[in-house]
Structures are given as C-alpha cells and as structure tokens.
Amino acid sequence: MNPSVVPAPGAPAVRARDLDVVRSGVTILRGADLDVPAGEHLAVLGPNGAGKTTLLHLLATYRFPTRGSLELLGHRLGRVDVRALRPHIGFVSVALDPLLEDITVLRTVAGSAIGSVAPPAAVLDEPALVTAAHTALERVGVDHLADRRILTLSQGERQRVRIARALASAPALLLLDEPFAGLDLGGREQLVTVLDALLTEPDGPTVVLVTHHLEELPTQLRRVLLLAEGRAVAEGPIEQVLTSAQVSSVFATPLQVVRDADGRWRATGVTDENRRVGRS
Ligand SMILES: Nc1ncnc2c1ncn2[C@@H]1O[C@H](COP(=O)(O)OP(=O)(O)OP(=O)(O)O)[C@@H](O)[C@H]1O
Ligand SMILES: [Mg+2]
C-alpha cells in the first residue's frame, strides 16, 4: 500500500459534482451530486436500472465517470493513485463472489486484509492477520464459522462473511450493494442489527448502502439518496426524502411510507382496501 495515500482527516468520505456516466452511448448517470461527510452514512434507493450499482462502482474506483469530479476520502480521482486508495474502500457485492476461492472463512477474511482474494495458506501464519480476521468475524457475529469452507455457508452466513472480509482491511468507506439479497426474514433481521451496530461504532467506516426495500434500512441511517433513470431525484435527511409522495414517484407505484415506533421503515402499496380502512 502507498502509505502517503490515507483518508484526509476531516475530509468528506464522498464529494461528487455533476457526475455523468456514459456507456455504449447510453447515459447511465446524469449530473449526480453527492456529499457524504466522514462518519455519516447513506442509503441509495431506486428502481431496477436506476444506476445504483454504477454509482457504487464509481465510489469503489472500479469505474470512472465520463464527466464531473469525484473526491473520495479527500482525494480527487484523476490526481490520486487509485491502487493506493482502494485498500481504504471496502466493497461488498455478490458479483465479486466468483473471484473467491473455496477456502476457509478465516483464510479468506485474513487474506482480505492484504488485498488478496485467493490468499495462500501462509496468511494463517501471520498472527496480526488472523487476529484482524477474528475481530472482523466477531463484529458481524460469525466468528464461529471461521473454520468452515465458504461454499458450504448459507446465503445469510456468506453475506456476513462478505462484510467481515470488507471490514478486515479496516476501510474508511464501506460500500454495500444489496446486502440483503437472498436472505430469509431471520437473516435480514440479523443483518439489520449488525449494520445498526456498525453504523454507530465510533471509529467505524462511512457506509453507503444500496437496497431495494425500506424494511431493510438500519434505524441509525439518517441520509437517503433516491435515484431514478440515472438522476438524483432527492437527497437529504431520511424523514424529508422518504415521503410517500417521493417514494411513489420514484418507483412509479402508489405507496404508503410509514416509520414505525421502533424507527424501522416500510412501504406498502396503496390499494382500495387500505384506503377504505384508513391506512392511507
Ligand atoms: N456497460 C454498459 N453499457 C450499457 N448500459 C449499461 C452498462 N452498464 C450498465 N448499463 C445500464 O445502466 C443502467 C443502470 O445499471 P445499474 O446496474 O447501475 O442499475 P441498478 O440501479 O443497480 O439496478 P438493479 O436494481 O437492477 O441492480 C441499466 O439500465 C443498465 O442496463
Ligand atoms: Mg444494482
């Protein structure tokens, strides 16, 4: 790692101005502005094809904007060696799974701390890496799976191991692309609890979470970006952004958005029946 590239103290985790992404002549992101202060967290919501994954790929430095400026952890893309910046950015996506070897959980998580997806068994001879791996696994409640092979894990277990992999390299910015995909209700609720704890860790990473369902939003999440057709439709404090009108408009469906007393959100379709009983 290039030691000169470290997250700039006090700098926003993300500062994007007027980002466009054009691929094969198609504009996928259009004029996106985004500010995520260090230590704050952002959820990105929007329909299929809105550009959510594309935005995360930009923040992961896997893709570059066609136009506009992007600063990550205080470093401007184009002026910084992205290979030196990447170790500070964790990216969790099922799309990365094919890169992973079917080795033990402990070895894969320990390998992530040195940026390897196929680490040699010798990583387990490094006490610092093994300790970092156990700590990361404990943070997401799956240290008991340390000796299991990855491909034997359930979807929910694997998802938490993916997050532990990302945490093992102590990222300043953690990007989660649909971490709830494929989880059953129990797995979803466990992951919401894990994320709520992560979001309130004093030295934890800034988290950008892409998700499809309001029910999956951790209660500690306070900012939301709504994307539709590559445009930022709304961005700001969660109570101002997640209104029934705005969410209905973005998903092109009449929806009633409710925040429960415990801080969890949900969206349900507006039907004649729930209109009749006064639910909307
Ligand atoms: N290389 C490419 N060339 C052309 N179009 C692309 C390319 N990559 C992505 N797209 C298109 O850009 C749009 C946004 O894709 P993206 O994967 O960012 O959406 P998303 O919001 O993550 O959707 P989903 O909820 O389905 O995951 C889609 O219409 C997609 O087909
Ligand atoms: Mg996507």
Coordinates of C-alpha atoms and ligand atoms in Angstrom, one line a residue:
M1 CA 0.0 0.0 0.0
N2 CA 1.2 3.5 -0.7
P3 CA 1.4 5.0 2.8
S4 CA 1.1 8.5 1.5
V5 CA -2.5 7.9 0.5
V6 CA -4.5 7.9 3.6
P7 CA -8.0 9.2 4.2
A8 CA -7.6 13.0 4.7
P9 CA -8.7 13.9 8.2
G10 CA -12.0 15.7 8.3
A11 CA -12.5 15.4 4.5
P12 CA -15.9 14.1 3.3
A13 CA -15.9 10.4 2.5
V14 CA -17.6 11.2 -0.8
R15 CA -17.9 14.5 -2.7
A16 CA -19.2 14.2 -6.2
R17 CA -20.1 17.0 -8.6
D18 CA -22.0 16.8 -11.8
L19 CA -21.1 13.2 -12.5
D20 CA -22.1 11.6 -15.8
V21 CA -21.5 8.0 -16.7
V22 CA -22.0 7.2 -20.4
R23 CA -21.5 3.6 -21.6
S24 CA -22.1 2.4 -25.2
G25 CA -23.7 5.7 -25.9
V26 CA -26.2 5.3 -23.1
T27 CA -26.2 7.9 -20.2
I28 CA -26.4 5.8 -17.1
L29 CA -25.8 8.5 -14.5
R30 CA -26.6 12.1 -15.2
G31 CA -25.4 15.2 -13.3
A32 CA -25.1 13.4 -10.0
D33 CA -24.0 15.5 -7.0
L34 CA -23.3 13.7 -3.7
D35 CA -21.9 14.6 -0.3
V36 CA -21.3 12.0 2.4
P37 CA -19.4 13.5 5.3
A38 CA -17.0 11.2 7.1
G39 CA -18.7 9.1 9.7
E40 CA -22.1 9.6 8.3
H41 CA -24.0 7.0 6.3
L42 CA -26.1 7.0 3.2
A43 CA -28.8 4.7 1.7
V44 CA -29.3 4.6 -2.0
L45 CA -32.7 3.6 -3.2
G46 CA -34.3 3.4 -6.6
P47 CA -35.9 1.1 -9.1
N48 CA -34.0 -1.6 -11.2
G49 CA -31.7 0.1 -13.7
A50 CA -31.7 3.4 -11.8
G51 CA -27.9 3.4 -11.7
K52 CA -27.3 2.4 -8.1
T53 CA -24.6 -0.2 -8.8
T54 CA -23.0 2.1 -11.3
L55 CA -22.7 4.7 -8.6
L56 CA -21.2 2.2 -6.2
H57 CA -18.7 1.1 -8.9
L58 CA -17.6 4.8 -9.2
L59 CA -17.2 5.0 -5.4
A60 CA -15.2 1.8 -5.4
T61 CA -13.0 3.2 -8.2
Y62 CA -13.8 0.2 -10.4
R63 CA -15.3 2.6 -13.0
F64 CA -14.6 6.2 -13.8
P65 CA -17.0 9.0 -14.6
T66 CA -17.3 10.2 -18.1
R67 CA -17.6 13.8 -16.8
G68 CA -17.6 15.5 -13.5
S69 CA -15.5 15.4 -10.4
L70 CA -15.3 12.8 -7.7
E71 CA -13.4 13.1 -4.4
L72 CA -13.1 10.0 -2.2
L73 CA -11.7 10.3 1.4
G74 CA -10.3 13.7 0.5
H75 CA -8.5 12.6 -2.7
R76 CA -9.6 13.6 -6.2
L77 CA -9.9 10.9 -8.8
G78 CA -7.5 11.5 -11.6
R79 CA -5.0 13.0 -9.2
V80 CA -4.5 10.0 -6.9
D81 CA -3.2 6.5 -7.5
V82 CA -6.4 4.5 -7.2
R83 CA -4.5 1.4 -6.3
A84 CA -3.3 3.2 -3.2
L85 CA -6.8 4.5 -2.4
R86 CA -8.6 1.1 -2.9
P87 CA -7.4 -0.5 0.4
H88 CA -9.3 2.2 2.2
I89 CA -12.6 1.3 0.4
G90 CA -14.5 -1.9 1.2
F91 CA -16.9 -3.2 -1.5
V92 CA -19.5 -5.9 -0.7
S93 CA -21.3 -7.3 -3.7
V94 CA -22.4 -10.8 -4.7
A95 CA -20.9 -10.0 -8.1
L96 CA -17.4 -10.4 -6.6
D97 CA -18.0 -14.0 -5.4
P98 CA -16.7 -15.7 -8.5
L99 CA -13.3 -14.2 -7.5
L100 CA -13.3 -16.0 -4.2
E101 CA -11.6 -19.4 -3.8
D102 CA -13.3 -22.1 -1.8
I103 CA -11.1 -21.9 1.2
T104 CA -11.9 -21.4 4.8
V105 CA -13.7 -18.4 6.1
L106 CA -10.7 -17.4 8.3
R107 CA -8.3 -17.6 5.4
T108 CA -10.4 -15.6 3.1
V109 CA -11.0 -12.9 5.7
A110 CA -7.4 -12.8 6.7
G111 CA -6.4 -12.6 3.0
S112 CA -8.6 -9.6 2.5
A113 CA -6.5 -7.6 5.0
I114 CA -3.7 -7.9 2.5
G115 CA -5.9 -7.3 -0.5
S116 CA -5.9 -10.9 -1.8
V117 CA -9.0 -12.8 -3.0
A118 CA -7.0 -16.1 -3.2
P119 CA -4.6 -15.9 -0.2
P120 CA -2.1 -18.6 0.4
A121 CA -2.4 -20.7 3.5
A122 CA 0.6 -18.9 4.9
V123 CA -1.7 -15.9 5.8
L124 CA -2.7 -18.0 8.7
D125 CA 0.9 -17.9 10.0
E126 CA 0.6 -14.2 10.4
P127 CA -0.8 -13.5 13.9
A128 CA -1.8 -9.9 13.1
L129 CA -3.8 -11.0 10.1
V130 CA -5.5 -13.9 12.0
T131 CA -6.4 -11.5 14.9
A132 CA -7.8 -8.9 12.4
A133 CA -9.9 -11.7 10.7
H134 CA -11.3 -13.0 14.0
T135 CA -12.2 -9.4 15.1
A136 CA -13.9 -8.7 11.8
L137 CA -15.9 -12.0 12.0
E138 CA -16.9 -11.2 15.6
R139 CA -18.1 -7.8 14.5
V140 CA -20.7 -9.4 12.3
G141 CA -21.4 -12.3 14.6
V142 CA -19.9 -15.2 12.6
D143 CA -16.6 -16.0 14.2
H144 CA -18.0 -19.5 14.9
L145 CA -17.8 -20.1 11.2
A146 CA -14.1 -19.3 10.9
D147 CA -13.1 -22.9 10.0
R148 CA -15.9 -23.6 7.5
R149 CA -15.3 -23.5 3.8
I150 CA -17.0 -20.6 2.1
L151 CA -19.1 -22.6 -0.3
T152 CA -20.7 -24.6 2.5
L153 CA -22.3 -21.5 4.0
S154 CA -25.9 -20.4 3.7
Q155 CA -26.7 -17.2 1.9
G156 CA -27.1 -15.3 5.2
E157 CA -23.9 -16.6 6.6
R158 CA -22.0 -15.9 3.4
Q159 CA -23.3 -12.3 3.4
R160 CA -22.0 -11.7 6.8
V161 CA -18.6 -13.2 5.8
R162 CA -18.5 -10.9 2.8
I163 CA -19.0 -7.9 5.1
A164 CA -16.3 -9.3 7.5
R165 CA -13.9 -9.6 4.5
A166 CA -14.5 -5.9 3.7
L167 CA -14.1 -4.9 7.4
A168 CA -10.9 -6.8 7.8
S169 CA -9.0 -4.3 5.8
A170 CA -10.3 -1.5 8.1
P171 CA -11.8 0.6 5.3
A172 CA -12.8 4.2 5.8
L173 CA -15.6 3.8 3.3
L174 CA -17.7 0.7 3.1
L175 CA -20.0 0.1 0.1
L176 CA -22.7 -2.4 0.3
D177 CA -24.6 -3.4 -2.9
E178 CA -27.9 -5.1 -1.9
P179 CA -26.5 -7.0 1.1
F180 CA -30.0 -8.3 1.9
A181 CA -30.5 -10.1 -1.4
G182 CA -31.3 -13.8 -0.9
L183 CA -31.7 -13.5 2.9
D184 CA -34.7 -15.0 4.7
L185 CA -36.5 -13.0 7.3
G186 CA -34.3 -14.1 10.1
G187 CA -31.2 -13.4 8.1
R188 CA -32.5 -10.0 7.2
E189 CA -33.2 -9.0 10.7
Q190 CA -29.8 -10.2 11.9
L191 CA -28.1 -8.2 9.2
V192 CA -30.1 -5.1 10.1
T193 CA -29.0 -5.5 13.7
V194 CA -25.3 -6.0 12.6
L195 CA -25.5 -2.9 10.4
D196 CA -27.1 -0.8 13.1
A197 CA -24.2 -1.7 15.4
L198 CA -21.7 -0.9 12.7
L199 CA -23.2 2.4 11.9
T200 CA -22.8 3.6 15.5
E201 CA -19.2 2.4 16.0
P202 CA -17.2 5.5 16.9
D203 CA -14.3 4.5 14.6
G204 CA -16.4 2.6 12.1
P205 CA -16.5 3.2 8.4
T206 CA -18.7 5.6 6.5
V207 CA -21.3 3.3 5.0
V208 CA -23.1 3.6 1.6
L209 CA -25.9 1.0 1.4
V210 CA -27.8 0.2 -1.8
T211 CA -31.0 -1.6 -1.0
H212 CA -34.4 -2.2 -2.6
H213 CA -36.6 -2.3 0.5
L214 CA -37.3 0.3 3.1
E215 CA -37.8 -2.5 5.7
E216 CA -34.0 -3.2 5.3
L217 CA -32.9 0.3 6.4
P218 CA -31.0 0.2 9.7
T219 CA -32.6 2.6 12.2
Q220 CA -29.3 4.5 12.6
L221 CA -29.3 5.5 8.9
R222 CA -30.1 9.2 8.6
R223 CA -29.5 10.2 4.9
V224 CA -31.0 8.8 1.7
L225 CA -30.5 9.3 -2.0
L226 CA -33.3 8.5 -4.3
L227 CA -32.1 7.6 -7.8
A228 CA -34.3 7.2 -10.9
E229 CA -33.2 6.8 -14.5
G230 CA -29.6 7.9 -13.6
R231 CA -30.7 11.1 -11.9
A232 CA -30.7 12.0 -8.2
V233 CA -34.4 12.8 -7.5
A234 CA -33.9 13.6 -3.9
E235 CA -31.1 13.5 -1.3
G236 CA -31.0 14.5 2.3
P237 CA -32.3 13.7 5.8
I238 CA -34.3 10.4 5.7
E239 CA -37.5 11.9 7.1
Q240 CA -37.5 14.5 4.3
V241 CA -36.7 12.1 1.5
L242 CA -38.8 9.1 2.3
T243 CA -42.2 10.7 1.9
S244 CA -45.0 8.6 0.4
A245 CA -45.2 11.1 -2.5
Q246 CA -41.5 10.9 -3.4
V247 CA -41.1 7.2 -3.0
S248 CA -44.3 6.6 -5.0
S249 CA -43.0 8.9 -7.7
V250 CA -39.5 7.2 -7.9
F251 CA -40.9 3.7 -8.0
A252 CA -43.9 4.8 -10.3
T253 CA -46.3 3.0 -7.9
P254 CA -48.7 4.4 -5.3
L255 CA -47.0 3.6 -2.0
Q256 CA -47.7 4.4 1.6
V257 CA -44.4 5.0 3.5
V258 CA -44.5 4.6 7.3
R259 CA -41.9 4.8 10.0
D260 CA -42.7 2.5 13.0
A261 CA -42.2 3.5 16.6
D262 CA -39.0 1.4 16.7
G263 CA -37.5 3.5 13.9
R264 CA -37.9 0.9 11.1
W265 CA -39.4 2.0 7.7
R266 CA -41.9 0.2 5.5
A267 CA -43.6 0.8 2.2
T268 CA -46.8 -0.8 1.2
G269 CA -48.9 -0.5 -2.0
V270 CA -51.9 1.8 -1.7
T271 CA -55.0 -0.3 -2.5
D272 CA -58.7 0.5 -2.4
E273 CA -58.9 -1.8 0.7
N274 CA -56.3 0.0 2.8
R275 CA -57.7 3.3 1.6
R276 CA -61.1 2.2 2.9
V277 CA -59.8 1.2 6.3
G278 CA -57.9 4.5 6.6
R279 CA -54.3 3.2 6.2
S280 CA -53.5 5.9 3.7
Ligands
LIG1 N1 -21.7 -1.2 -20.0 C1 -23.0 -0.8 -20.1 N2 -23.5 -0.5 -21.3 C2 -24.7 -0.1 -21.5 N3 -25.6 0.0 -20.4 C3 -25.2 -0.3 -19.2 C4 -23.8 -0.7 -19.0 N4 -23.7 -1.0 -17.7 C5 -24.9 -0.7 -17.1 N5 -25.8 -0.3 -18.1 C6 -27.2 0.1 -17.9 O1 -27.2 1.1 -16.9 C7 -28.4 1.1 -16.2 C8 -28.1 1.2 -14.7 O2 -27.5 0.0 -14.3 P1 -27.2 -0.3 -12.8 O3 -26.6 -1.7 -12.7 O4 -26.3 0.7 -12.2 O5 -28.6 -0.3 -12.1 P2 -29.1 -0.6 -10.7 O6 -29.8 0.6 -10.2 O7 -28.0 -1.1 -9.8 O8 -30.2 -1.7 -11.0 P3 -30.6 -3.0 -10.1 O9 -31.6 -2.6 -9.1 O10 -31.4 -3.8 -11.2 O11 -29.4 -3.7 -9.6 C9 -29.2 -0.2 -16.6 O12 -30.2 0.2 -17.5 C10 -28.1 -1.0 -17.2 O13 -28.6 -1.8 -18.2
MG2 MG -27.7 -3.0 -9.0

